[in-house]
Short mmCIF file of C-alpha atoms in Angstrom, two decimals:
data_model
loop_
_atom_site.label_atom_id
_atom_site.label_comp_id
_atom_site.label_asym_id
_atom_site.label_seq_id
_atom_site.Cartn_x
_atom_site.Cartn_y
_atom_site.Cartn_z
CA MET A 25 16.50 8.25 16.63
CA ALA A 26 16.53 6.84 13.10
CA ASN A 27 13.70 5.04 11.32
CA VAL A 28 15.04 2.24 9.12
CA VAL A 29 13.81 0.63 5.90
CA VAL A 30 15.01 -2.89 5.10
CA VAL A 31 14.84 -3.91 1.43
CA GLY A 32 16.11 -6.84 -0.56
CA SER A 33 18.68 -5.76 -3.13
CA GLN A 34 18.50 -8.85 -5.35
CA TRP A 35 15.53 -11.05 -6.38
CA GLY A 36 14.33 -11.69 -2.84
CA ASP A 37 15.25 -14.53 -0.48
CA GLU A 38 18.27 -12.56 0.74
CA GLY A 39 17.75 -13.37 4.41
CA LYS A 40 15.67 -10.33 5.38
CA GLY A 41 13.82 -12.24 8.09
CA LYS A 42 16.88 -12.73 10.26
CA ILE A 43 18.13 -9.18 9.76
CA VAL A 44 14.73 -7.66 10.51
CA ASP A 45 14.47 -9.80 13.63
CA TRP A 46 17.95 -8.72 14.66
CA LEU A 47 16.98 -5.07 14.20
CA SER A 48 13.49 -5.44 15.67
CA GLU A 49 15.00 -5.91 19.11
CA GLN A 50 15.91 -2.20 18.92
CA ALA A 51 12.67 -1.10 17.22
CA ASP A 52 9.34 -0.20 18.79
CA VAL A 53 7.23 -0.67 15.64
CA VAL A 54 7.75 -3.06 12.70
CA VAL A 55 5.85 -2.32 9.48
CA ARG A 56 5.15 -4.42 6.37
CA PHE A 57 4.57 -2.01 3.48
CA GLN A 58 4.07 -4.05 0.29
CA GLY A 59 3.47 -7.51 -1.13
CA GLY A 60 1.23 -10.17 0.34
CA HIS A 61 1.59 -13.63 1.81
CA ASN A 62 4.10 -14.45 -0.93
CA ALA A 63 6.93 -13.29 1.32
CA GLY A 64 8.98 -15.98 3.03
CA HIS A 65 10.85 -14.76 6.09
CA THR A 66 12.56 -17.35 8.28
CA LEU A 67 13.56 -16.44 11.83
CA VAL A 68 15.54 -18.66 14.19
CA ILE A 69 15.25 -17.55 17.82
CA ASN A 70 16.62 -19.61 20.69
CA GLY A 71 16.55 -22.70 18.52
CA THR A 72 12.94 -22.20 17.40
CA THR A 73 12.27 -21.57 13.70
CA TYR A 74 9.45 -19.24 12.70
CA LYS A 75 8.33 -18.95 9.08
CA LEU A 76 6.30 -15.85 8.28
CA SER A 77 4.62 -14.95 5.01
CA LEU A 78 2.32 -12.05 5.85
CA LEU A 79 2.90 -10.93 9.42
CA PRO A 80 5.76 -8.52 10.18
CA SER A 81 8.81 -10.22 11.67
CA GLY A 82 8.51 -8.21 14.87
CA VAL A 83 5.35 -10.09 15.81
CA VAL A 84 7.35 -12.91 17.44
CA ARG A 85 8.96 -10.46 19.89
CA PRO A 86 7.09 -9.34 23.02
CA GLY A 87 6.49 -5.64 23.43
CA LYS A 88 6.69 -4.76 19.73
CA LEU A 89 3.86 -3.29 17.69
CA SER A 90 3.48 -4.90 14.27
CA VAL A 91 1.74 -3.06 11.45
CA ILE A 92 0.46 -4.19 8.04
CA GLY A 93 0.33 -1.10 5.85
CA ASN A 94 -1.98 -0.07 3.04
CA GLY A 95 0.58 -1.15 0.44
CA VAL A 96 0.06 -4.80 1.37
CA VAL A 97 -2.65 -6.95 -0.22
CA LEU A 98 -4.25 -8.96 2.56
CA ASP A 99 -5.63 -12.48 2.34
CA PRO A 100 -7.91 -12.66 5.42
CA GLN A 101 -7.81 -16.45 5.63
CA ALA A 102 -4.01 -16.55 5.24
CA LEU A 103 -3.76 -13.99 8.04
CA LEU A 104 -5.93 -16.05 10.37
CA ASP A 105 -4.09 -19.26 9.50
CA GLU A 106 -0.71 -17.67 10.21
CA ILE A 107 -1.92 -16.26 13.52
CA ALA A 108 -3.25 -19.71 14.47
CA HIS A 109 0.02 -21.40 13.55
CA LEU A 110 2.05 -18.95 15.63
CA LYS A 111 -0.20 -19.72 18.57
CA THR A 112 1.02 -23.34 18.40
CA GLN A 113 4.52 -21.90 18.83
CA GLU A 114 3.39 -19.91 21.89
CA VAL A 115 3.29 -16.57 20.04
CA THR A 116 0.09 -14.65 20.74
CA VAL A 117 -1.15 -12.14 18.17
CA THR A 118 -3.91 -9.75 19.24
CA PRO A 119 -5.04 -6.22 18.32
CA ASP A 120 -2.68 -5.06 21.06
CA ASN A 121 0.39 -6.04 19.02
CA LEU A 122 -0.93 -6.09 15.44
CA ARG A 123 -2.70 -3.34 13.51
CA ILE A 124 -3.81 -3.45 9.87
CA ALA A 125 -4.46 -0.49 7.59
CA GLU A 126 -8.17 0.06 7.01
CA ASN A 127 -7.47 0.79 3.33
CA ALA A 128 -5.53 -2.43 2.66
CA THR A 129 -6.83 -4.33 -0.39
CA LEU A 130 -8.18 -7.83 0.24
CA ILE A 131 -7.18 -10.99 -1.65
CA LEU A 132 -10.28 -13.12 -2.28
CA PRO A 133 -10.62 -16.76 -3.36
CA LEU A 134 -11.43 -15.56 -6.88
CA HIS A 135 -8.01 -13.90 -7.05
CA ARG A 136 -6.23 -17.13 -6.09
CA GLU A 137 -8.18 -19.08 -8.68
CA LEU A 138 -7.42 -16.60 -11.45
CA ASP A 139 -3.72 -16.54 -10.56
CA GLY A 140 -3.49 -20.32 -10.79
CA ILE A 141 -5.36 -20.48 -14.10
CA ARG A 142 -3.05 -17.93 -15.68
CA GLU A 143 0.10 -19.67 -14.50
CA SER A 144 -1.15 -23.02 -15.81
CA ALA A 145 -2.46 -21.75 -19.14
CA SER A 146 0.73 -21.35 -21.16
CA ALA A 147 4.44 -21.82 -20.56
CA ALA A 148 5.08 -18.85 -22.83
CA LEU A 149 3.03 -16.57 -20.55
CA ARG A 150 4.20 -17.98 -17.22
CA ILE A 151 5.70 -15.43 -14.82
CA GLY A 152 6.47 -17.82 -11.97
CA THR A 153 4.10 -16.40 -9.34
CA THR A 154 3.28 -18.12 -6.07
CA ARG A 155 -0.33 -18.56 -7.31
CA ARG A 156 -1.66 -16.88 -4.18
CA GLY A 157 -3.75 -14.20 -5.87
CA ILE A 158 -1.43 -11.30 -5.15
CA GLY A 159 -1.15 -10.05 -8.75
CA PRO A 160 -4.89 -10.16 -9.51
CA ALA A 161 -5.63 -8.35 -6.22
CA TYR A 162 -3.21 -5.56 -7.13
CA GLU A 163 -4.88 -5.36 -10.56
CA ASP A 164 -8.22 -4.76 -8.88
CA LYS A 165 -6.66 -2.15 -6.61
CA VAL A 166 -5.31 -0.19 -9.57
CA GLY A 167 -8.59 -0.77 -11.44
CA ARG A 168 -10.45 0.85 -8.50
CA ARG A 169 -12.76 -2.09 -7.99
CA ALA A 170 -11.02 -3.77 -5.02
CA ILE A 171 -12.69 -4.75 -1.75
CA ARG A 172 -10.74 -3.16 1.09
CA LEU A 173 -10.61 -4.09 4.76
CA MET A 174 -12.79 -1.13 5.77
CA ASP A 175 -15.54 -2.35 3.41
CA LEU A 176 -16.17 -5.33 5.69
CA ALA A 177 -17.41 -2.93 8.35
CA ASP A 178 -20.02 -1.34 6.07
CA GLY A 179 -22.68 -3.84 5.06
CA THR A 180 -24.78 -1.19 3.33
CA THR A 181 -22.21 -0.57 0.57
CA LEU A 182 -20.59 -4.02 0.42
CA GLU A 183 -23.22 -5.39 -1.96
CA ARG A 184 -22.57 -2.63 -4.49
CA LYS A 185 -18.81 -3.08 -4.26
CA ILE A 186 -19.05 -6.82 -4.81
CA GLU A 187 -21.22 -6.18 -7.86
CA ARG A 188 -18.65 -3.76 -9.26
CA LEU A 189 -15.87 -6.29 -8.68
CA LEU A 190 -17.76 -9.14 -10.34
CA THR A 191 -18.75 -7.06 -13.37
CA HIS A 192 -15.07 -7.22 -14.28
CA HIS A 193 -14.24 -10.72 -13.10
CA ASN A 194 -17.23 -12.48 -14.56
CA ALA A 195 -16.59 -10.92 -17.96
CA LEU A 196 -13.00 -12.11 -17.68
CA ARG A 197 -14.06 -15.58 -16.61
CA LYS A 198 -16.50 -15.83 -19.50
CA GLY A 199 -13.63 -15.21 -21.89
CA LEU A 200 -11.66 -17.98 -20.18
CA GLY A 201 -14.59 -20.38 -20.41
CA LEU A 202 -15.18 -20.40 -16.63
CA ASP A 203 -18.43 -20.28 -14.68
CA ALA A 204 -19.56 -16.93 -13.34
CA ILE A 205 -19.11 -16.20 -9.63
CA ASP A 206 -22.20 -15.70 -7.52
CA GLY A 207 -21.97 -12.48 -5.54
CA ARG A 208 -23.83 -14.10 -2.66
CA GLU A 209 -20.93 -16.54 -2.20
CA VAL A 210 -18.42 -13.68 -2.12
CA ARG A 211 -20.49 -11.86 0.48
CA LYS A 212 -20.86 -15.00 2.57
CA TYR A 213 -17.08 -15.46 2.59
CA LEU A 214 -16.43 -11.83 3.56
CA GLU A 215 -19.04 -11.85 6.31
CA GLY A 216 -17.50 -15.06 7.61
CA VAL A 217 -14.00 -13.61 8.06
CA ALA A 218 -15.02 -10.06 9.04
CA PRO A 219 -15.52 -10.65 12.80
CA ALA A 220 -12.04 -12.17 13.09
CA VAL A 221 -10.08 -9.56 11.10
CA LEU A 222 -11.90 -6.26 11.77
CA PRO A 223 -10.60 -5.94 15.36
CA TYR A 224 -7.11 -5.40 13.89
CA MET A 225 -8.21 -2.51 11.64
CA ASP A 226 -6.76 0.96 12.21
CA SER A 227 -5.89 4.23 10.49
CA VAL A 228 -2.28 3.18 10.14
CA TRP A 229 -1.03 6.42 8.63
CA SER A 230 -2.24 8.29 11.73
CA LEU A 231 -0.97 5.65 14.12
CA LEU A 232 2.53 5.72 12.64
CA GLU A 233 2.69 9.51 12.70
CA GLU A 234 1.71 9.39 16.35
CA LYS A 235 4.48 6.88 17.09
CA ARG A 236 6.98 8.97 15.15
CA ARG A 237 6.12 12.07 17.18
CA GLU A 238 6.55 10.06 20.36
CA GLY A 239 10.11 9.30 19.25
CA LYS A 240 9.51 5.60 18.70
CA ARG A 241 11.87 3.68 16.44
CA ILE A 242 10.09 2.39 13.33
CA LEU A 243 11.44 -0.47 11.24
CA PHE A 244 9.97 -0.90 7.74
CA GLU A 245 10.16 -4.46 6.43
CA GLY A 246 10.12 -5.05 2.68
CA ALA A 247 9.19 -8.28 0.94
CA GLN A 248 10.75 -9.77 -2.23
CA GLY A 249 13.67 -7.71 -3.65
CA ALA A 250 14.40 -4.56 -5.65
CA LEU A 251 14.94 -6.57 -8.84
CA LEU A 252 11.34 -7.75 -8.58
CA ASP A 253 9.98 -4.19 -8.44
CA VAL A 254 7.13 -3.71 -10.92
CA ASP A 255 8.85 -0.57 -12.31
CA HIS A 256 12.55 -1.12 -11.71
CA GLY A 257 12.83 -4.90 -11.84
CA THR A 258 13.23 -7.48 -14.61
CA TYR A 259 9.78 -6.80 -16.06
CA PRO A 260 7.55 -8.71 -16.76
CA PHE A 261 9.19 -11.31 -14.47
CA VAL A 262 8.51 -9.20 -11.39
CA THR A 263 6.08 -9.01 -8.50
CA SER A 264 2.98 -6.80 -8.71
CA SER A 265 4.08 -4.11 -6.27
CA ASN A 266 6.88 -1.60 -5.83
CA THR A 267 9.57 -3.22 -3.72
CA VAL A 268 12.07 -0.33 -3.64
CA ALA A 269 12.62 1.66 -0.45
CA ALA A 270 10.42 4.60 -1.47
CA GLN A 271 7.40 2.30 -1.20
CA ALA A 272 7.87 2.27 2.59
CA ALA A 273 6.39 5.77 2.65
CA THR A 274 3.63 5.16 0.11
CA GLY A 275 2.72 1.74 1.51
CA SER A 276 2.41 2.94 5.10
CA GLY A 277 1.13 6.50 4.81
CA LEU A 278 4.10 7.93 6.66
CA GLY A 279 5.86 10.67 4.69
CA PRO A 280 9.28 10.04 3.09
CA GLY A 281 10.89 12.57 5.44
CA ALA A 282 10.40 10.05 8.25
CA ILE A 283 12.81 7.59 6.63
CA ASP A 284 16.34 8.06 7.90
CA TYR A 285 18.27 4.98 6.79
CA VAL A 286 17.88 2.34 4.08
CA LEU A 287 19.52 -1.01 4.70
CA GLY A 288 19.89 -3.24 1.64
CA ILE A 289 20.09 -7.00 2.16
CA CYS A 290 21.94 -9.23 -0.28
CA LYS A 291 23.54 -12.64 -0.36
CA ALA A 292 27.25 -13.13 -0.95
CA TYR A 293 26.13 -14.88 -4.15
CA THR A 294 22.90 -14.62 -6.18
CA THR A 295 19.67 -16.64 -6.26
CA ARG A 296 16.36 -16.38 -8.02
CA VAL A 297 13.02 -18.23 -7.87
CA GLY A 298 10.81 -18.49 -10.93
CA GLU A 299 11.19 -17.29 -14.49
CA GLY A 300 13.19 -14.39 -15.88
CA PRO A 301 16.74 -13.31 -16.71
CA PHE A 302 19.64 -14.30 -14.48
CA PRO A 303 22.99 -13.33 -16.06
CA THR A 304 25.25 -15.08 -13.51
CA GLU A 305 23.20 -18.27 -13.11
CA GLN A 306 25.33 -21.42 -12.86
CA LYS A 307 23.56 -24.42 -14.36
CA ASN A 308 26.41 -26.65 -13.30
CA GLU A 309 28.20 -28.11 -10.30
CA ILE A 310 28.85 -24.63 -8.86
CA GLY A 311 25.14 -23.82 -8.90
CA ARG A 312 24.32 -27.18 -7.36
CA MET A 313 26.88 -26.67 -4.58
CA LEU A 314 25.57 -23.19 -3.77
CA GLY A 315 22.03 -24.51 -3.66
CA GLU A 316 22.85 -27.46 -1.41
CA ARG A 317 25.08 -25.53 0.97
CA GLY A 318 22.69 -22.60 1.19
CA LYS A 319 19.57 -24.79 1.46
CA GLU A 320 18.12 -22.79 -1.39
CA PHE A 321 14.45 -23.69 -1.41
CA GLY A 322 11.64 -21.14 -1.34
CA VAL A 323 10.05 -20.69 2.12
CA VAL A 324 6.62 -20.15 0.57
CA THR A 325 6.71 -22.42 -2.49
CA GLY A 326 9.37 -25.02 -1.65
CA ARG A 327 10.73 -24.52 -5.17
CA PRO A 328 14.50 -24.86 -5.61
CA ARG A 329 16.16 -21.51 -6.22
CA ARG A 330 18.37 -20.88 -9.21
CA CYS A 331 21.91 -20.08 -8.02
CA GLY A 332 24.87 -18.16 -9.39
CA TRP A 333 27.79 -15.87 -8.64
CA PHE A 334 27.44 -12.43 -7.07
CA ASP A 335 26.29 -9.83 -9.61
CA ALA A 336 27.71 -6.45 -8.60
CA VAL A 337 26.02 -4.74 -11.53
CA LEU A 338 22.55 -5.62 -10.31
CA VAL A 339 23.24 -4.82 -6.66
CA ARG A 340 24.81 -1.48 -7.61
CA GLN A 341 21.65 -0.71 -9.57
CA ALA A 342 19.53 -1.59 -6.52
CA VAL A 343 21.70 0.63 -4.32
CA ARG A 344 20.83 3.55 -6.57
CA THR A 345 17.13 2.89 -7.14
CA CYS A 346 16.56 2.29 -3.42
CA GLY A 347 18.91 4.94 -2.05
CA ILE A 348 20.64 2.31 0.08
CA HIS A 349 22.91 3.70 2.80
CA GLY A 350 24.42 0.43 4.01
CA LEU A 351 24.50 -3.22 3.05
CA ALA A 352 23.77 -6.34 5.08
CA LEU A 353 25.66 -9.17 3.41
CA THR A 354 24.24 -12.60 4.24
CA LYS A 355 25.36 -16.21 3.75
CA LEU A 356 29.05 -15.37 3.49
CA ASP A 357 29.70 -18.77 5.07
CA ILE A 358 28.26 -20.59 2.03
CA LEU A 359 31.38 -19.55 0.08
CA ASP A 360 33.75 -21.20 2.57
CA GLY A 361 36.04 -23.69 0.84
CA PHE A 362 35.83 -22.40 -2.73
CA ASP A 363 39.26 -22.15 -4.36
CA GLU A 364 38.11 -19.17 -6.37
CA ILE A 365 35.02 -17.01 -6.47
CA LYS A 366 33.73 -15.04 -9.41
CA VAL A 367 32.00 -11.67 -9.30
CA CYS A 368 30.17 -10.08 -12.23
CA ILE A 369 31.53 -6.56 -12.81
CA GLY A 370 29.82 -5.75 -16.13
CA TYR A 371 27.98 -7.20 -19.11
CA LYS A 372 28.71 -7.93 -22.72
CA LEU A 373 25.92 -6.91 -25.08
CA ASP A 374 25.96 -7.14 -28.87
CA GLY A 375 29.74 -6.86 -29.08
CA GLY A 376 30.04 -4.01 -26.56
CA GLU A 377 30.24 -3.65 -22.79
CA ILE A 378 27.74 -2.01 -20.44
CA ASP A 379 27.66 -1.42 -16.67
CA TYR A 380 23.91 -1.71 -16.03
CA LEU A 381 21.01 -4.06 -16.74
CA PRO A 382 18.82 -2.65 -19.54
CA ALA A 383 15.07 -2.40 -18.96
CA GLY A 384 13.99 -4.33 -22.06
CA GLU A 385 13.08 -8.00 -21.67
CA HIS A 386 14.70 -9.12 -24.93
CA VAL A 387 17.83 -7.06 -24.28
CA GLN A 388 18.16 -8.51 -20.79
CA ALA A 389 18.09 -11.99 -22.29
CA ARG A 390 21.11 -11.14 -24.49
CA VAL A 391 23.52 -9.85 -21.85
CA SER A 392 26.34 -12.08 -20.65
CA PRO A 393 28.47 -11.49 -17.55
CA ILE A 394 32.00 -10.15 -17.40
CA TYR A 395 33.67 -11.83 -14.43
CA GLU A 396 36.45 -10.88 -12.09
CA THR A 397 38.00 -13.86 -10.28
CA ILE A 398 38.85 -13.52 -6.59
CA ALA A 399 40.79 -16.06 -4.55
CA GLY A 400 38.66 -18.03 -2.11
CA TRP A 401 39.43 -19.11 1.44
CA ARG A 402 39.74 -22.45 3.19
CA GLU A 403 39.14 -21.18 6.70
CA GLN A 404 35.65 -21.06 8.17
CA THR A 405 33.51 -17.93 8.33
CA ALA A 406 30.47 -19.81 9.64
CA HIS A 407 29.40 -18.52 13.08
CA ALA A 408 31.96 -15.71 13.08
CA ARG A 409 30.77 -12.84 15.28
CA SER A 410 33.55 -10.30 14.81
CA TRP A 411 35.41 -8.78 11.89
CA ALA A 412 38.68 -10.07 13.35
CA ALA A 413 37.36 -13.65 13.26
CA LEU A 414 37.02 -13.62 9.47
CA PRO A 415 39.71 -15.04 7.16
CA ALA A 416 41.76 -12.34 5.47
CA GLN A 417 40.61 -13.39 2.02
CA ALA A 418 36.96 -13.24 3.09
CA ILE A 419 37.54 -9.67 4.24
CA LYS A 420 39.08 -8.87 0.84
CA TYR A 421 36.00 -10.31 -0.85
CA VAL A 422 33.67 -8.11 1.20
CA ARG A 423 35.81 -5.01 0.56
CA ARG A 424 35.82 -5.69 -3.18
CA ILE A 425 32.03 -5.99 -3.20
CA GLU A 426 31.80 -2.64 -1.38
CA GLU A 427 33.99 -1.03 -4.04
CA LEU A 428 31.99 -2.48 -6.91
CA ILE A 429 28.54 -1.52 -5.65
CA GLY A 430 29.51 1.86 -4.19
CA CYS A 431 28.13 1.10 -0.73
CA SER A 432 29.67 0.02 2.57
CA ALA A 433 28.68 -3.07 4.52
CA ALA A 434 26.86 -2.34 7.77
CA LEU A 435 26.21 -5.96 8.78
CA LEU A 436 27.54 -9.41 7.93
CA SER A 437 25.58 -12.60 8.56
CA THR A 438 27.50 -15.84 8.95
CA SER A 439 24.69 -18.31 9.75
CA PRO A 440 20.89 -18.35 10.17
CA GLU A 441 21.33 -17.84 13.93
CA ARG A 442 20.67 -14.23 14.89
CA GLU A 443 23.75 -14.08 17.16
CA ASP A 444 26.03 -14.93 14.24
CA THR A 445 26.02 -11.33 13.01
CA ILE A 446 28.91 -8.92 12.67
CA LEU A 447 27.94 -5.28 13.17
CA MET A 448 30.02 -2.54 11.56
CA ARG A 449 27.38 0.19 11.70
CA ASN A 450 24.08 0.26 13.53
CA PRO A 451 21.36 1.47 11.10
CA PHE A 452 19.28 2.86 13.98
CA GLU A 453 22.14 5.19 14.82
CA GLY A 454 22.17 6.59 11.29
#
């Protein structure tokens, strides 16, 4: 039986929540492997809407084991708040259905404060983060001064680790003209949340290997999108973690040989939240229509998303950097009624043409899209549940996208409802 990785193949917000929920019905274990509570996954099940930021999407389904891997940065209070909110929706989260890697890095209040200060300091330096402390926490992880979940269980060494952390942060805060942080306050906070979060702690790498050997189906759930990858994305307007499929192995402790299928999720058009390049962005009536029809507002931030035509160049690049085997195309129904639809098939740059997005920030800002125009359709794709139910021109649009990105569609989504999904190839069957 195959183990499947789900990754966004644009700038996030591609509709991963619904697809992961759809797949989680077949999975035994659902794993988050990177990011933090900056993810925004919306699930609609039997008319009830669930909005998750940190917890794996499988947590709303009975009988599934949810896992937060070591590649995630964990805000203990955000975790407890999300668990409490789900309880109001009659979803119970306990150590029986949620396990968290003992070596996961913690997001502390000082990280959230620093993130907000940086984003407010200068428009020229703004990245467009969610101000939730994710970036600063990853910085501490790489700087080898982070507090990890397992540290909460060892009071004898916690004092020394807090001191090491604050040696860096208080020097940084002094340079920013901020008051120093008292280590006693940090310890008080950590000791306050420890009893509630430590019961979820586990050696996740060992747990997942055990499940793999038992023949359990494992679904790896990515956050954000490949174009926000800290190495392969539109740097510096990226997230602070690796979002490509290979991170599923690193961020969970399960070897790459355990990954059998990579499913890339992308919209039938393109959106982006925050700053950074966006070659096909439509700052016009088209962009407004896409945003209104698609209800394009960030689940986490509430910010309106920038909207534009489908960029085959970027998705093709994501297919290659993630090793995507099949594509889940979402929000096809948002294009219903357009007389014509444009697709970016290449870029103009300094008088020439290229078929990829360069890595340099200033070069990225200079590219302009080369469009191919495709006839639209007047019939409705919304709520279609079979290939035969789609308009002929919609099918042509999907087939042309497949040609341009070099990858076949495995799933089509035609509304937020999980049942409105057309399956061409089941990822769990390889």
